[in-house]
Amino acid sequence: MLLLLGISFCLLASPELPVLKKGAGKLRYTVSDDEPKAFIRLAMRAAGNYQAVKTIKFETIRANHNKWQNYSFQHPKPTFDNAYREIDFEKKKIYFKTVSRYGGGYVFEFVTAGSDTVIYNYDVNKSRNGKRLVKGNQKTLENTILTQSAFLPYYNLKALLETTDSLSLRKEGKVTVIRKFARNGNRQDFYFSPAYQLTRTSLLQPGLVVDTWYSDYVSYQGIYYPKKTRVTSNGETQLKDEVVALSINKPFNDTILAIPAEYVLPVQASANMKASEIKKDIYLIENVQGRNVLFVNLANGILVTEAPLSSEVSRSIIALIHNTLPGKPIKYVHLSHFHNDHTHGIRAFVHEGTTIITTPATAKAIAEVINDTSGRYIDDLSKEPRPAKFELFNQHKILSDAQHPVRFYTVPSNHAEGLSFLYLPVEKLIYEGDLYTLPDDGTITPATETTRGFHRFLQMEKIVWERMVGHHGLNTITPAMLETAVQMTPAASK
Ligand SMILES: [Zn+2]
């Protein structure tokens, strides 16, 4: 864990308020706080002397409670991430590093670093993006500074003060609420305590309320900030952040902005989704927002692998399949595990009448998305509800197609309960989600414990294969590549 200690926090019950004036027997502000922007200015003053803040460095630890990325959907346990930021507001410089952990030994470490007019992002341990450098322009740099600093309410309020969206103000007892009406129709409420402290923001979307709760305000060198932040979605905790170190007006460390020489900007390839026949009747869809999906032309219908991200993404996959093989029904979709990025497009397949092949643990989780009545999903299935069809398996399942038999296997792992993959023995082809991911540029790094378990499983089951297509990353994995990754010494856990 990257803990920076040694900074002492002075706890105060509530911050000192801005200039007060006696009037009608009680203390009143000199400025009227009935008007939204006047109120925001007062709240910004109550937040302390942020005008004096030229640079800020702060570190947070996040407990990630998102059940859709956990090992167990029914009994999720938090995973812990770290984030460290250095910002120079005057010279427009930012360094932002995150370490996030997922079940089964996945550790992703990313750095975002920029100054003046350009910003870069790279993968420190190269296990996800390899040596690919992502470049952003001045606008991306400014947005990154804005979003990262908005972690501290003062900067959030500053952005609110500068917004051209319309605002309204209401009182709920002693609490003041400012509502922002965004152009996309969303509304966001900002809740303030009687001490003008931001205690909560609430983003209101159809069927979905995302709240951010600020608490444990502390004072440090004339500024106030909340040590703890919690995000809930429809009341369910998604994450908890805690500021574990913070300092202001220390010189910005320019050396950390240097991009290690081994990282390169990729040659611009087409980002359009396309289907190509990689073996007879076996099609690979590439560029599904950086993902790979396979479909197999079986005798009695088409089999698809995974339903990524959203109904919209799955709609475009379904359209491409019908375009490629007109008139053929999409009979099956296989889901490797319940994680949202692999399954949240499932509603489009249910509407299509496709049968879901998966394990009971995966089915139990995705039933929540399929049967959702909150109104947050606005798609074909919400307009025209249809029952979901499942074919569940516990260990092993075979689709005995004459030309292209398909085998499904569950693999024990620490990544997700009920994880499975599929194998085409005639083609010697494996398709898998999150059992092994290689970056697009083919950079091989030490295998995770999930990949090591998968490798042992393939050997134990004597599965002979020539090509492996991962849902993420490179889709031409060879047995030699997997062997190399497994032979490498695992990275020390952080
Ligand atoms: Zn996953």
Short mmCIF file of C-alpha atoms and ligand atoms in Angstrom, two decimals:
data_model
loop_
_atom_site.label_atom_id
_atom_site.label_comp_id
_atom_site.label_asym_id
_atom_site.label_seq_id
_atom_site.Cartn_x
_atom_site.Cartn_y
_atom_site.Cartn_z
CA MET A 1 0.00 0.00 0.00
CA LEU A 2 1.20 3.48 -0.82
CA LEU A 3 0.59 5.19 2.49
CA LEU A 4 2.03 8.66 2.99
CA LEU A 5 2.01 9.37 6.67
CA GLY A 6 3.40 12.17 8.76
CA ILE A 7 0.77 14.79 8.01
CA SER A 8 -1.25 15.71 11.03
CA PHE A 9 -4.83 16.77 10.70
CA CYS A 10 -6.46 19.29 12.99
CA LEU A 11 -10.06 18.32 13.53
CA LEU A 12 -12.66 21.03 13.87
CA ALA A 13 -16.37 20.68 14.35
CA SER A 14 -17.20 23.32 11.76
CA PRO A 15 -15.21 25.88 9.81
CA GLU A 16 -15.12 29.54 10.64
CA LEU A 17 -17.67 31.40 8.62
CA PRO A 18 -17.01 34.38 6.39
CA VAL A 19 -17.47 37.98 7.53
CA LEU A 20 -20.54 38.25 9.70
CA LYS A 21 -22.61 41.30 10.53
CA LYS A 22 -25.09 41.91 13.32
CA GLY A 23 -28.61 42.57 12.16
CA ALA A 24 -32.11 42.20 13.67
CA GLY A 25 -30.69 40.53 16.75
CA LYS A 26 -28.98 37.64 14.98
CA LEU A 27 -25.87 37.12 12.95
CA ARG A 28 -26.40 37.52 9.23
CA TYR A 29 -24.22 37.42 6.19
CA THR A 30 -23.58 40.70 4.46
CA VAL A 31 -24.51 39.08 1.16
CA SER A 32 -27.92 37.57 0.56
CA ASP A 33 -27.65 33.80 0.27
CA ASP A 34 -31.02 33.31 -1.41
CA GLU A 35 -29.54 33.47 -4.87
CA PRO A 36 -27.71 30.28 -5.99
CA LYS A 37 -24.44 31.86 -7.12
CA ALA A 38 -24.28 34.16 -4.08
CA PHE A 39 -24.74 31.10 -1.88
CA ILE A 40 -22.01 29.19 -3.76
CA ARG A 41 -19.60 32.12 -3.23
CA LEU A 42 -20.30 31.99 0.51
CA ALA A 43 -19.78 28.23 0.58
CA MET A 44 -16.48 28.70 -1.26
CA ARG A 45 -15.37 31.27 1.31
CA ALA A 46 -16.44 28.92 4.11
CA ALA A 47 -14.23 26.23 2.53
CA GLY A 48 -11.20 28.33 3.46
CA ASN A 49 -8.45 30.18 1.68
CA TYR A 50 -8.21 28.06 -1.45
CA GLN A 51 -7.16 31.14 -3.47
CA ALA A 52 -3.78 30.74 -1.78
CA VAL A 53 -3.48 27.15 -3.00
CA LYS A 54 -1.02 27.10 -5.93
CA THR A 55 -0.14 23.43 -5.77
CA ILE A 56 -1.79 20.50 -4.06
CA LYS A 57 -0.69 16.92 -3.47
CA PHE A 58 -3.05 14.36 -2.05
CA GLU A 59 -3.46 10.67 -1.76
CA THR A 60 -6.63 8.63 -1.33
CA ILE A 61 -7.36 5.02 -0.53
CA ARG A 62 -10.50 3.60 -2.08
CA ALA A 63 -12.55 0.69 -0.84
CA ASN A 64 -14.28 -0.53 -3.97
CA HIS A 65 -17.65 -2.10 -3.16
CA ASN A 66 -18.89 -2.51 -6.74
CA LYS A 67 -20.46 -5.99 -6.71
CA TRP A 68 -20.34 -6.08 -10.52
CA GLN A 69 -16.53 -6.32 -10.43
CA ASN A 70 -16.24 -8.48 -7.34
CA TYR A 71 -15.50 -12.19 -6.95
CA SER A 72 -18.91 -12.81 -5.41
CA PHE A 73 -22.04 -10.99 -6.52
CA GLN A 74 -24.07 -12.22 -3.53
CA HIS A 75 -21.43 -11.52 -0.87
CA PRO A 76 -19.02 -8.93 -2.28
CA LYS A 77 -15.95 -8.00 -0.27
CA PRO A 78 -14.30 -4.63 -0.95
CA THR A 79 -11.06 -4.43 -2.90
CA PHE A 80 -8.63 -1.57 -2.21
CA ASP A 81 -7.25 0.94 -4.69
CA ASN A 82 -4.84 3.86 -4.28
CA ALA A 83 -4.70 7.19 -6.06
CA TYR A 84 -2.05 9.88 -5.79
CA ARG A 85 -2.30 13.34 -7.36
CA GLU A 86 -0.06 16.37 -7.73
CA ILE A 87 -1.59 19.44 -9.32
CA ASP A 88 -0.07 22.84 -10.15
CA PHE A 89 -3.04 25.12 -10.81
CA GLU A 90 -1.07 28.10 -12.12
CA LYS A 91 1.22 26.25 -14.50
CA LYS A 92 -1.46 23.67 -15.43
CA LYS A 93 0.47 20.55 -14.51
CA ILE A 94 -0.90 17.28 -13.24
CA TYR A 95 0.49 13.93 -12.21
CA PHE A 96 -2.09 11.30 -11.34
CA LYS A 97 -1.31 7.70 -10.48
CA THR A 98 -3.79 4.93 -9.69
CA VAL A 99 -3.31 1.39 -8.50
CA SER A 100 -6.46 -0.72 -8.76
CA ARG A 101 -6.90 -4.31 -7.74
CA TYR A 102 -9.35 -6.92 -8.96
CA GLY A 103 -9.99 -10.49 -7.88
CA GLY A 104 -7.57 -13.17 -9.02
CA GLY A 105 -4.38 -11.12 -8.80
CA TYR A 106 -5.10 -8.38 -11.34
CA VAL A 107 -3.26 -5.17 -10.40
CA PHE A 108 -3.50 -2.23 -12.79
CA GLU A 109 -1.20 0.71 -12.30
CA PHE A 110 -1.71 3.75 -14.52
CA VAL A 111 -0.04 7.16 -14.67
CA THR A 112 -1.58 10.25 -16.23
CA ALA A 113 0.91 13.11 -16.58
CA GLY A 114 0.58 16.40 -18.39
CA SER A 115 1.54 20.03 -18.57
CA ASP A 116 0.79 23.11 -20.74
CA THR A 117 -1.05 21.70 -23.75
CA VAL A 118 -0.57 17.94 -23.68
CA ILE A 119 -1.33 15.00 -21.40
CA TYR A 120 -0.25 11.33 -21.54
CA ASN A 121 -1.44 8.12 -19.96
CA TYR A 122 0.55 4.91 -19.62
CA ASP A 123 0.34 1.52 -17.93
CA VAL A 124 3.16 1.24 -15.37
CA ASN A 125 3.29 -2.55 -15.15
CA LYS A 126 2.27 -2.97 -18.83
CA SER A 127 -0.15 -5.81 -18.13
CA ARG A 128 -3.17 -4.08 -19.69
CA ASN A 129 -2.01 -1.53 -22.27
CA GLY A 130 1.53 -2.81 -22.82
CA LYS A 131 3.85 -0.03 -24.02
CA ARG A 132 1.03 1.96 -25.57
CA LEU A 133 1.07 5.66 -24.81
CA VAL A 134 -2.25 7.49 -24.89
CA LYS A 135 -2.06 11.17 -25.77
CA GLY A 136 -4.59 13.86 -24.96
CA ASN A 137 -4.83 17.53 -25.89
CA GLN A 138 -5.09 20.71 -23.84
CA LYS A 139 -8.82 20.20 -23.29
CA THR A 140 -8.19 16.71 -21.86
CA LEU A 141 -5.48 18.17 -19.62
CA GLU A 142 -7.82 20.89 -18.32
CA ASN A 143 -10.64 18.38 -17.78
CA THR A 144 -8.31 16.04 -15.90
CA ILE A 145 -7.19 18.85 -13.58
CA LEU A 146 -10.85 19.78 -13.07
CA THR A 147 -12.10 16.24 -12.32
CA GLN A 148 -9.19 15.34 -10.06
CA SER A 149 -9.36 18.55 -8.04
CA ALA A 150 -13.18 18.36 -7.83
CA PHE A 151 -12.54 15.54 -5.42
CA LEU A 152 -12.21 18.43 -2.94
CA PRO A 153 -15.58 20.23 -2.67
CA TYR A 154 -14.12 23.73 -3.12
CA TYR A 155 -13.14 22.96 -6.72
CA ASN A 156 -16.48 21.29 -7.31
CA LEU A 157 -18.17 24.50 -6.13
CA LYS A 158 -15.84 26.60 -8.29
CA ALA A 159 -16.97 24.61 -11.34
CA LEU A 160 -20.58 25.07 -10.22
CA LEU A 161 -20.06 28.81 -9.93
CA GLU A 162 -18.65 28.95 -13.45
CA THR A 163 -21.33 26.77 -15.04
CA THR A 164 -23.67 28.21 -17.64
CA ASP A 165 -26.31 25.58 -16.73
CA SER A 166 -29.27 27.02 -14.87
CA LEU A 167 -29.39 26.76 -11.07
CA SER A 168 -32.09 26.96 -8.44
CA LEU A 169 -31.97 27.15 -4.64
CA ARG A 170 -34.30 25.62 -2.08
CA LYS A 171 -34.28 25.10 1.68
CA GLU A 172 -34.99 21.75 3.31
CA GLY A 173 -35.14 22.72 6.98
CA LYS A 174 -31.65 23.96 7.84
CA VAL A 175 -30.17 22.40 4.74
CA THR A 176 -29.72 24.43 1.55
CA VAL A 177 -30.03 22.59 -1.75
CA ILE A 178 -28.80 23.98 -5.06
CA ARG A 179 -30.06 22.21 -8.14
CA LYS A 180 -28.19 22.26 -11.43
CA PHE A 181 -30.15 21.59 -14.62
CA ALA A 182 -27.72 20.15 -17.18
CA ARG A 183 -28.39 20.48 -20.90
CA ASN A 184 -28.65 16.68 -21.29
CA GLY A 185 -31.71 16.74 -19.01
CA ASN A 186 -29.92 15.43 -15.91
CA ARG A 187 -30.34 17.25 -12.63
CA GLN A 188 -27.79 17.41 -9.86
CA ASP A 189 -28.51 18.53 -6.30
CA PHE A 190 -25.85 19.99 -3.99
CA TYR A 191 -26.67 19.77 -0.27
CA PHE A 192 -25.11 22.24 2.19
CA SER A 193 -25.06 22.14 5.99
CA PRO A 194 -25.98 25.29 7.98
CA ALA A 195 -22.17 25.84 8.19
CA TYR A 196 -22.12 26.12 4.36
CA GLN A 197 -20.30 22.82 4.01
CA LEU A 198 -21.05 20.59 1.03
CA THR A 199 -22.31 17.34 2.53
CA ARG A 200 -23.76 15.58 -0.49
CA THR A 201 -24.25 15.80 -4.23
CA SER A 202 -27.01 13.83 -5.87
CA LEU A 203 -27.11 13.09 -9.59
CA LEU A 204 -30.66 12.33 -10.69
CA GLN A 205 -31.10 10.27 -13.86
CA PRO A 206 -34.09 8.19 -14.98
CA GLY A 207 -34.23 5.19 -12.61
CA LEU A 208 -30.82 5.99 -11.13
CA VAL A 209 -29.70 8.26 -8.30
CA VAL A 210 -25.96 8.53 -7.71
CA ASP A 211 -25.09 10.23 -4.41
CA THR A 212 -21.68 11.40 -3.25
CA TRP A 213 -21.47 11.96 0.51
CA TYR A 214 -18.77 14.15 2.06
CA SER A 215 -17.92 13.79 5.74
CA ASP A 216 -15.22 14.12 8.40
CA TYR A 217 -14.23 17.67 7.41
CA VAL A 218 -10.79 18.63 8.66
CA SER A 219 -8.80 21.84 8.54
CA TYR A 220 -5.27 22.12 7.22
CA GLN A 221 -3.33 25.35 6.65
CA GLY A 222 -6.44 27.46 6.28
CA ILE A 223 -8.48 25.14 4.08
CA TYR A 224 -11.23 22.67 4.94
CA TYR A 225 -11.80 19.40 3.16
CA PRO A 226 -13.65 16.14 3.85
CA LYS A 227 -11.45 13.20 4.74
CA LYS A 228 -14.13 10.77 3.70
CA THR A 229 -16.23 10.47 0.56
CA ARG A 230 -18.75 7.76 -0.19
CA VAL A 231 -20.58 7.10 -3.45
CA THR A 232 -23.89 5.27 -3.49
CA SER A 233 -26.01 4.26 -6.43
CA ASN A 234 -29.74 3.90 -5.69
CA GLY A 235 -28.70 3.74 -2.04
CA GLU A 236 -26.17 0.92 -2.50
CA THR A 237 -22.56 1.76 -1.54
CA GLN A 238 -20.26 1.64 -4.59
CA LEU A 239 -17.07 3.05 -3.14
CA LYS A 240 -15.56 4.77 -0.14
CA ASP A 241 -12.59 7.11 -0.49
CA GLU A 242 -10.42 8.41 2.28
CA VAL A 243 -7.82 11.17 1.98
CA VAL A 244 -4.79 9.71 3.74
CA ALA A 245 -2.30 12.48 2.94
CA LEU A 246 -2.58 16.06 1.73
CA SER A 247 -0.20 18.98 1.40
CA ILE A 248 -0.42 22.36 -0.28
CA ASN A 249 2.05 24.78 -1.85
CA LYS A 250 4.94 22.34 -1.98
CA PRO A 251 6.95 22.66 -5.21
CA PHE A 252 5.59 20.52 -8.05
CA ASN A 253 7.99 17.71 -8.80
CA ASP A 254 8.61 18.11 -12.56
CA THR A 255 10.69 14.94 -12.87
CA ILE A 256 7.63 12.73 -12.40
CA LEU A 257 6.11 14.18 -15.60
CA ALA A 258 8.78 12.50 -17.73
CA ILE A 259 7.36 9.66 -19.82
CA PRO A 260 9.59 6.55 -19.75
CA ALA A 261 11.21 6.15 -23.19
CA GLU A 262 9.87 2.63 -23.83
CA TYR A 263 6.28 3.88 -24.24
CA VAL A 264 5.18 4.66 -27.80
CA LEU A 265 2.20 6.27 -29.46
CA PRO A 266 0.34 3.63 -31.48
CA VAL A 267 -0.03 3.88 -35.24
CA GLN A 268 -3.62 4.96 -35.81
CA ALA A 269 -5.57 1.83 -36.72
CA SER A 270 -9.23 1.74 -37.74
CA ALA A 271 -11.48 1.86 -34.71
CA ASN A 272 -14.52 0.61 -36.63
CA MET A 273 -16.16 -2.59 -35.50
CA LYS A 274 -15.70 -5.28 -38.12
CA ALA A 275 -16.36 -9.01 -38.48
CA SER A 276 -13.84 -11.31 -40.18
CA GLU A 277 -14.05 -15.07 -40.80
CA ILE A 278 -10.96 -16.45 -39.02
CA LYS A 279 -11.86 -20.12 -39.70
CA LYS A 280 -14.75 -21.55 -41.73
CA ASP A 281 -17.99 -20.38 -40.02
CA ILE A 282 -16.05 -18.78 -37.14
CA TYR A 283 -16.16 -14.96 -37.10
CA LEU A 284 -14.24 -12.51 -34.97
CA ILE A 285 -15.64 -9.06 -34.25
CA GLU A 286 -12.84 -6.65 -33.39
CA ASN A 287 -12.95 -3.12 -31.98
CA VAL A 288 -16.02 -3.62 -29.81
CA GLN A 289 -14.82 -0.64 -27.78
CA GLY A 290 -11.43 -2.32 -27.49
CA ARG A 291 -12.94 -5.79 -27.03
CA ASN A 292 -13.27 -8.98 -29.06
CA VAL A 293 -16.44 -10.99 -29.63
CA LEU A 294 -16.71 -14.27 -31.53
CA PHE A 295 -19.69 -15.76 -33.36
CA VAL A 296 -20.04 -19.26 -34.73
CA ASN A 297 -22.33 -20.27 -37.57
CA LEU A 298 -23.77 -23.52 -36.18
CA ALA A 299 -26.22 -25.72 -38.12
CA ASN A 300 -29.28 -24.59 -36.16
CA GLY A 301 -28.33 -20.98 -35.40
CA ILE A 302 -25.57 -18.65 -34.34
CA LEU A 303 -23.59 -18.79 -31.08
CA VAL A 304 -22.13 -15.50 -29.77
CA THR A 305 -19.59 -15.00 -26.99
CA GLU A 306 -20.30 -12.30 -24.36
CA ALA A 307 -22.77 -9.38 -24.21
CA PRO A 308 -20.47 -6.48 -23.34
CA LEU A 309 -21.16 -3.11 -21.71
CA SER A 310 -24.69 -2.04 -22.67
CA SER A 311 -27.83 -2.80 -24.69
CA GLU A 312 -26.58 -0.30 -27.27
CA VAL A 313 -23.25 -2.12 -27.76
CA SER A 314 -25.02 -5.49 -28.04
CA ARG A 315 -27.50 -3.99 -30.55
CA SER A 316 -24.59 -3.05 -32.80
CA ILE A 317 -23.07 -6.56 -32.41
CA ILE A 318 -26.43 -8.15 -33.29
CA ALA A 319 -26.80 -5.88 -36.34
CA LEU A 320 -23.31 -6.79 -37.58
CA ILE A 321 -24.05 -10.52 -37.16
CA HIS A 322 -27.32 -10.24 -39.14
CA ASN A 323 -25.48 -8.29 -41.80
CA THR A 324 -22.81 -10.99 -42.05
CA LEU A 325 -25.16 -14.02 -41.95
CA PRO A 326 -28.58 -12.72 -43.11
CA GLY A 327 -31.66 -14.70 -42.08
CA LYS A 328 -29.90 -16.89 -39.53
CA PRO A 329 -31.25 -16.69 -35.95
CA ILE A 330 -28.90 -15.85 -33.05
CA LYS A 331 -29.61 -18.96 -31.03
CA TYR A 332 -27.11 -18.77 -28.16
CA VAL A 333 -25.00 -16.28 -26.27
CA HIS A 334 -22.36 -17.49 -23.83
CA LEU A 335 -21.44 -15.34 -20.82
CA SER A 336 -18.01 -16.11 -19.31
CA HIS A 337 -18.74 -14.43 -15.96
CA PHE A 338 -21.10 -11.89 -14.41
CA HIS A 339 -18.83 -8.78 -14.45
CA ASN A 340 -20.71 -5.81 -15.87
CA ASP A 341 -18.32 -5.15 -18.74
CA HIS A 342 -19.01 -8.68 -20.06
CA THR A 343 -22.75 -8.89 -19.39
CA HIS A 344 -24.53 -5.54 -19.30
CA GLY A 345 -25.52 -5.81 -22.95
CA ILE A 346 -27.53 -8.97 -22.20
CA ARG A 347 -30.93 -7.26 -22.43
CA ALA A 348 -30.53 -6.83 -26.19
CA PHE A 349 -29.97 -10.60 -26.60
CA VAL A 350 -32.98 -11.40 -24.38
CA HIS A 351 -35.07 -9.17 -26.65
CA GLU A 352 -33.59 -10.99 -29.67
CA GLY A 353 -34.92 -14.31 -28.23
CA THR A 354 -31.38 -15.68 -27.73
CA THR A 355 -30.80 -18.44 -25.13
CA ILE A 356 -28.14 -17.61 -22.52
CA ILE A 357 -25.57 -20.35 -21.89
CA THR A 358 -23.84 -19.79 -18.58
CA THR A 359 -23.28 -20.99 -15.01
CA PRO A 360 -25.89 -20.61 -12.22
CA ALA A 361 -23.75 -17.97 -10.39
CA THR A 362 -23.61 -15.80 -13.53
CA ALA A 363 -27.32 -16.27 -14.25
CA LYS A 364 -28.26 -15.22 -10.71
CA ALA A 365 -26.35 -11.94 -11.03
CA ILE A 366 -27.52 -10.96 -14.50
CA ALA A 367 -31.16 -11.70 -13.61
CA GLU A 368 -30.96 -8.36 -11.75
CA VAL A 369 -30.22 -6.54 -15.02
CA ILE A 370 -32.73 -8.52 -17.09
CA ASN A 371 -35.58 -8.11 -14.57
CA ASP A 372 -34.75 -4.50 -13.60
CA THR A 373 -37.82 -2.36 -12.99
CA SER A 374 -36.10 0.86 -11.83
CA GLY A 375 -36.50 2.45 -15.25
CA ARG A 376 -32.74 2.96 -15.70
CA TYR A 377 -32.65 0.75 -18.80
CA ILE A 378 -34.38 2.34 -21.74
CA ASP A 379 -34.02 -0.15 -24.58
CA ASP A 380 -35.91 -2.67 -26.76
CA LEU A 381 -36.53 -4.95 -23.78
CA SER A 382 -38.05 -2.16 -21.65
CA LYS A 383 -40.36 -1.25 -24.54
CA GLU A 384 -41.18 -4.86 -25.39
CA PRO A 385 -40.54 -7.18 -22.39
CA ARG A 386 -39.74 -10.81 -23.18
CA PRO A 387 -38.79 -13.72 -20.91
CA ALA A 388 -35.13 -14.74 -20.70
CA LYS A 389 -34.15 -18.27 -21.73
CA PHE A 390 -31.25 -20.01 -20.01
CA GLU A 391 -29.25 -23.19 -20.49
CA LEU A 392 -27.24 -23.53 -17.31
CA PHE A 393 -24.26 -25.80 -16.63
CA ASN A 394 -22.12 -26.46 -13.57
CA GLN A 395 -18.94 -28.09 -14.80
CA HIS A 396 -18.98 -28.87 -18.47
CA LYS A 397 -21.38 -28.55 -21.37
CA ILE A 398 -21.22 -29.64 -25.01
CA LEU A 399 -23.14 -28.26 -28.00
CA SER A 400 -22.93 -31.21 -30.38
CA ASP A 401 -23.00 -29.45 -33.72
CA ALA A 402 -21.89 -31.77 -36.56
CA GLN A 403 -19.37 -29.31 -38.08
CA HIS A 404 -18.39 -27.22 -35.09
CA PRO A 405 -18.89 -28.91 -31.73
CA VAL A 406 -18.50 -26.45 -28.83
CA ARG A 407 -17.36 -27.28 -25.31
CA PHE A 408 -17.89 -25.05 -22.27
CA TYR A 409 -15.83 -25.48 -19.12
CA THR A 410 -16.02 -23.81 -15.73
CA VAL A 411 -12.62 -22.93 -14.24
CA PRO A 412 -11.98 -22.42 -10.53
CA SER A 413 -10.54 -18.90 -10.06
CA ASN A 414 -10.43 -16.00 -7.65
CA HIS A 415 -11.59 -13.58 -10.36
CA ALA A 416 -15.33 -14.29 -10.46
CA GLU A 417 -17.60 -16.96 -9.14
CA GLY A 418 -18.86 -19.28 -11.90
CA LEU A 419 -16.22 -18.29 -14.48
CA SER A 420 -16.28 -20.37 -17.67
CA PHE A 421 -14.78 -20.39 -21.17
CA LEU A 422 -15.48 -22.08 -24.48
CA TYR A 423 -13.40 -24.32 -26.71
CA LEU A 424 -13.85 -25.35 -30.34
CA PRO A 425 -11.96 -28.68 -30.62
CA VAL A 426 -12.15 -28.91 -34.44
CA GLU A 427 -10.66 -25.42 -34.86
CA LYS A 428 -8.43 -25.77 -31.74
CA LEU A 429 -9.66 -22.37 -30.69
CA ILE A 430 -10.30 -21.01 -27.18
CA TYR A 431 -12.38 -17.93 -26.35
CA GLU A 432 -12.11 -16.60 -22.82
CA GLY A 433 -12.93 -13.58 -20.68
CA ASP A 434 -10.42 -12.41 -18.04
CA LEU A 435 -8.65 -15.77 -17.72
CA TYR A 436 -5.77 -14.42 -19.76
CA THR A 437 -5.42 -10.95 -21.23
CA LEU A 438 -2.49 -9.83 -23.33
CA PRO A 439 -2.14 -6.16 -24.32
CA ASP A 440 -2.78 -5.37 -28.01
CA ASP A 441 0.95 -4.82 -28.60
CA GLY A 442 1.74 -8.33 -27.34
CA THR A 443 3.85 -7.22 -24.33
CA ILE A 444 4.10 -10.29 -22.10
CA THR A 445 4.19 -9.75 -18.32
CA PRO A 446 4.08 -12.32 -15.48
CA ALA A 447 0.84 -14.31 -15.43
CA THR A 448 -1.68 -13.56 -12.67
CA GLU A 449 -2.79 -16.31 -10.30
CA THR A 450 -6.00 -16.57 -12.36
CA THR A 451 -3.99 -17.19 -15.55
CA ARG A 452 -1.75 -19.71 -13.76
CA GLY A 453 -4.83 -21.63 -12.60
CA PHE A 454 -6.22 -21.52 -16.14
CA HIS A 455 -2.93 -22.81 -17.56
CA ARG A 456 -2.96 -25.74 -15.10
CA PHE A 457 -6.59 -26.44 -16.02
CA LEU A 458 -5.80 -26.60 -19.77
CA GLN A 459 -2.99 -29.06 -19.07
CA MET A 460 -5.12 -31.17 -16.74
CA GLU A 461 -7.98 -31.37 -19.23
CA LYS A 462 -5.49 -32.01 -22.06
CA ILE A 463 -7.04 -29.25 -24.13
CA VAL A 464 -5.12 -28.93 -27.39
CA TRP A 465 -5.31 -25.42 -28.82
CA GLU A 466 -3.59 -23.24 -31.38
CA ARG A 467 -5.19 -19.84 -30.91
CA MET A 468 -6.79 -18.09 -27.98
CA VAL A 469 -9.04 -15.07 -28.33
CA GLY A 470 -9.34 -12.98 -25.18
CA HIS A 471 -12.35 -10.73 -24.65
CA HIS A 472 -9.87 -7.91 -23.94
CA GLY A 473 -6.64 -7.16 -25.78
CA LEU A 474 -4.76 -9.28 -28.28
CA ASN A 475 -6.86 -11.89 -30.11
CA THR A 476 -4.01 -14.00 -31.46
CA ILE A 477 -2.63 -15.56 -28.28
CA THR A 478 -0.51 -18.67 -28.92
CA PRO A 479 0.38 -21.49 -26.50
CA ALA A 480 4.01 -20.20 -26.51
CA MET A 481 2.88 -16.75 -25.30
CA LEU A 482 0.88 -18.25 -22.43
CA GLU A 483 3.83 -20.50 -21.56
CA THR A 484 6.19 -17.48 -21.44
CA ALA A 485 3.84 -15.54 -19.13
CA VAL A 486 3.47 -18.50 -16.77
CA GLN A 487 7.25 -19.04 -16.64
CA MET A 488 7.85 -15.42 -15.59
CA THR A 489 8.20 -14.74 -11.86
CA PRO A 490 5.00 -13.21 -10.51
CA ALA A 491 5.19 -9.53 -9.60
CA ALA A 492 5.42 -8.85 -5.88
CA SER A 493 2.01 -7.97 -4.51
CA LYS A 494 1.55 -4.31 -3.67
ZN ZN B 1 -13.90 -9.83 -15.05
#
